[in-house]
Amino acid sequence: MAVVSQKKRKIRLGNAEARPHFVEGSIVRIFIENFLTYDSCEVYPGPNLNMIIGANGTGKSSIVCAICLGLGGKPSFIGRADKVGLFVKQGCLKGLVEIELCKTPDNIIITREIQVVNNTSAWFINKKPTTLKTVEEQVAALNIQMDNLCQFLPQDRVGEFAKLSKVELLEATEKSIGPPEMYRFHCELKNFREKERELENLCRDKTNSLEKMRQRIERYKQDVERYHERKHHLDLIEMLERKRPWVEYENVRQQHEKVKQSRDQAKEEVQNLKEMRSPLSKKIQETEENLKSLDIKIRDKAGEIKDISQKCKQKQDALEIKDKQIEEINQALRMKKDEEMDRQRKIHNTRKMIEDWKNELNAMAVCENLQPQIDAVNNKLKELQEEKANIDSDISDLTAEKMNQEKEKKRINDNLEQLNNVMNMKEEHLKGRFKDTHTALVWLRKNKDKFKKKVCEPMMLEVRRLTCISLQPISMKDNRHAKYVENHISSSDMSAFVFESQEDMEAFLVEMRDHRKLRVNAVCAPHESCAESLPSRPIEELHKYGFFSYLRELFDAPRPVMSYLCSQYHVHDVPVGTEKTRRLTERIIQETKLRQMYTAEEKYVVKVSAYTNLTLSTNTSLKVAQFLNSSVDTEERRQLEKQQQDIINASQALDVRLTALSERKKHLECRDNQLRQQKKELLERGSRRRQLESKIAVKYDSLRQLEQDAINLEKEFQQANVKIKEINIQKVRLVTELMHLIKNCISLNILKVDLALQSATVAAEKNRLELEYKAASVQLKAAEQRFNELDDRKRILTKNCKELLKKAEYICKLTPDQHLPKEFQTAFQALPSTLEEIDAFLNEEKTRASCFTGLNASVVEEYNRETQEAQQLTEYLEEKKNELDNYKRNISQVKEKWLNPLKKLIEQINVKFSSFFSSMQCVGEVDLHVENEEEYDKYGIRIRVKFHRSTELHELTAYHQSGGERSVSTMLYLMALQEFNKCPFRVVDEINQGMDPMNERRVFEMVVKTACKESTSQYFFITPKLLQNLTYNDKMTVLFVYNGPFMLEASQWDLKAFCRRRRRLGRMDEQ
């Protein structure tokens, strides 16, 4: 932020006295207000050479811009900005440019007010509102051309003059110094030549068209003759086509008569067949009635048989039920037998079991006292249970402890994974931003052994592992401070590898840049470490200004990196402050003399001007950190890895203890099972006798119950026989009834069979009659079909006859009641009488007619039309040739008026131009460049120059000559034009920049000599500097433009007082 502000200024340049010898159109006065660097300025230029001199940035070119925009020029003519509103002084809403031009009898004052808001302008002539178009007309009337580089050459377009093509240079020269009619004649010549080319092309095209048309007329003449011959064949074809439908009609009429006779015969045959088929139909009907009667009788018998069969089925079902009842009785008897046998077997088994238990009871001794043994076993079991409980408690505690360790291990792994993700993101960021650097980093990690000393990876990358070769570059202690480091260190150094050895760095760069073609940066740390350099003052002295730390204390870095940063960026002596620091900026700069410092969001750089000894400061906003804001804490990672290893070791120790406790628990469980089995055996020995006595008593009760449940099988057998006998009596009665029903059924079946035989006989008769009837029907159908076909054919032929008759009458253009005319009958007699002969003759005539292809009635019309158009085209071509001759005469006349004066003018320019170059011991020529004398739009002026004796003349271009040589050539060409004085003024802005002193002196002398002659146009020469001891002329007007912090106010400016003081000081120096 600059601490030196620029004073506003209001100045008045030149002499306000009117000068009577201004060329009409010259600038008498320039007034600007709120324009670019000026608050207000009024300039009174002289009628001849006006030297506008001032240091760069004082506002010389602003006067040039005012001349251009004030006279209706566009911002693009100046080459500075594209909008006129941008020329208004910053902070103002409106600017004003007023230019007074010399004109007889009264001067003209053109005023332009520029509005910033909507980028518009208001125009005034002599203080009266007007339009831009009116201003442009007034300016053009005075031969002022703001877009002509030969007249108006602003600073930002000096280079464009050399880029002008030869054609553009010729037009600019014609407009600038040529007579008013010269450029007009040139434009007329170009237009006449363009029209001449159009007429020549038109005449050539029309001549070709006329020749082609005459050829077509000749061809049409032959076609007309062939057309008449073709028409004869077509007339004969037409007569054949008229006779043909009459022949077709007669043939179809004859066919119709034959078909009609055949149809009548078929109709009579159909009637006879219908009479023959009628008796058969009656017989078939009688047979069907007899067959229906027999079918009814058969259905009745079948119904009776069905009823009897149903009754037989019911009797059979009853017999089956009786058989099932007998089977059930026998089954119940067998079950009683099995039940009794099972009871006897159970009694036997029970008695045997009681006897066995009694023997065991008798053999068992008196029970001894087993309680002491049981108590001893119980005590051992209790001890085992207590030990097992202790082991379970220990296992539970160890398991819980292991789970806690697993949770802690997972937490540490998650933290390590987060650190790994940050590093991966950093490397991906590096790969996306600096692909070559990332490729070099991968190579470095694989080739650590190729370097003698330590190599640090790029500073922007957070590398978490520390080895003897690859070191972590920069690690922020607080991510909020990353923006200070990134804004302080350049991006090229942030991506650079840091080496301790110059030899290692050179080897690395050769491998990367030469062999692998990678664009990487590398730096070498100082031979003597600067990492421990002390700041110029303790940070405690700066706390009162809001500073809390030096930049070096905000981050950690390997010793080589820190040494390099302290050496190159002085991070040990750049303080970092807060918002309080920003508020005390001016005080800090004055009291501390700090050169660099940081506030919360800005960076300040302080410099002392070598010229004014003033303190200047600039401030820039801090950019957001991109690389170091996600820092990896190496110490934290080391602690996490150590904790991870401790947890793994503790977990392994817990696993050993858990395994030992599990083995001990298994051993105790095995011992517990053994003691429980021993206790069970002792308890069983005490209760066995009581159990046997109880079991024997229970079995005696079961035996008594089984003996009471005995079954009388004899009685059961007698009862079963009685039931079976009764069922057999019922079966005999059912069988008798079934036999009676079967006999009735057989007699009914015999009757049914007899009726079926009768029905079959009648059906056979019916089938015979139906076959005869069907055969007769087939014959009748065939006869009817033949009749229908003949009838349809007759109807079609009748229709065809009518259509053919209508067609024949239509072709011959006859009415329905009109007979064939005699001339047609006479003509038809000469033609063939059969269709085959007519078709053959017709095809022959059509073939002959087809040989005359592409001919029709339009051939004659086309022949007549083409003949008429050829006559019209001949007259039109003659007219255009006369017009072309007139244009050629006009071109010849205008060319003579234009070319001769142009050659003389260019020759005069060449003389002046060559003279100027000769005075500089150089060679320069100007000539008229003509590629084709008839192509007037390609005429141009060619400037050729030679600045060295050893070289040839070369055309002036934007590329061949140096900048100074182009400036000299441009200036001398403009000076050559100055001699002819056709435009009221010329403006050249800083064209002497880039010239060597010798050429600049020579050119200046020529400018003074040429521009200060009588009757020459006004000349504005703008330059920031001049050589010493130059030649001046009394007709020159020198306008000095001053600017700066010590500039006087306009009210204090007194040129006469300054001159008196200068003379007084001069006299004092002489004494």
Short mmCIF file of C-alpha atoms in Angstrom, two decimals, residues 249 252-253 256 794-810:
data_model
loop_
_atom_site.label_atom_id
_atom_site.label_comp_id
_atom_site.label_asym_id
_atom_site.label_seq_id
_atom_site.Cartn_x
_atom_site.Cartn_y
_atom_site.Cartn_z
CA TYR A 249 -65.44 -55.38 -79.98
CA VAL A 252 -65.89 -60.22 -78.01
CA ARG A 253 -69.41 -59.96 -79.51
CA HIS A 256 -70.75 -63.54 -76.33
CA LYS A 794 -71.99 -64.04 -70.53
CA ARG A 795 -72.52 -61.12 -68.17
CA ILE A 796 -68.78 -60.21 -68.31
CA LEU A 797 -68.73 -60.46 -72.09
CA THR A 798 -71.85 -58.31 -72.26
CA LYS A 799 -70.15 -55.71 -70.08
CA ASN A 800 -66.95 -55.97 -72.13
CA CYS A 801 -68.90 -55.54 -75.34
CA LYS A 802 -70.50 -52.39 -74.02
CA GLU A 803 -67.17 -51.06 -72.73
CA LEU A 804 -65.34 -51.89 -75.97
CA LEU A 805 -68.13 -50.28 -77.97
CA LYS A 806 -67.92 -47.15 -75.82
CA LYS A 807 -64.13 -47.21 -76.10
CA ALA A 808 -64.27 -47.56 -79.89
CA GLU A 809 -66.86 -44.76 -80.13
CA TYR A 810 -64.79 -42.61 -77.76
#
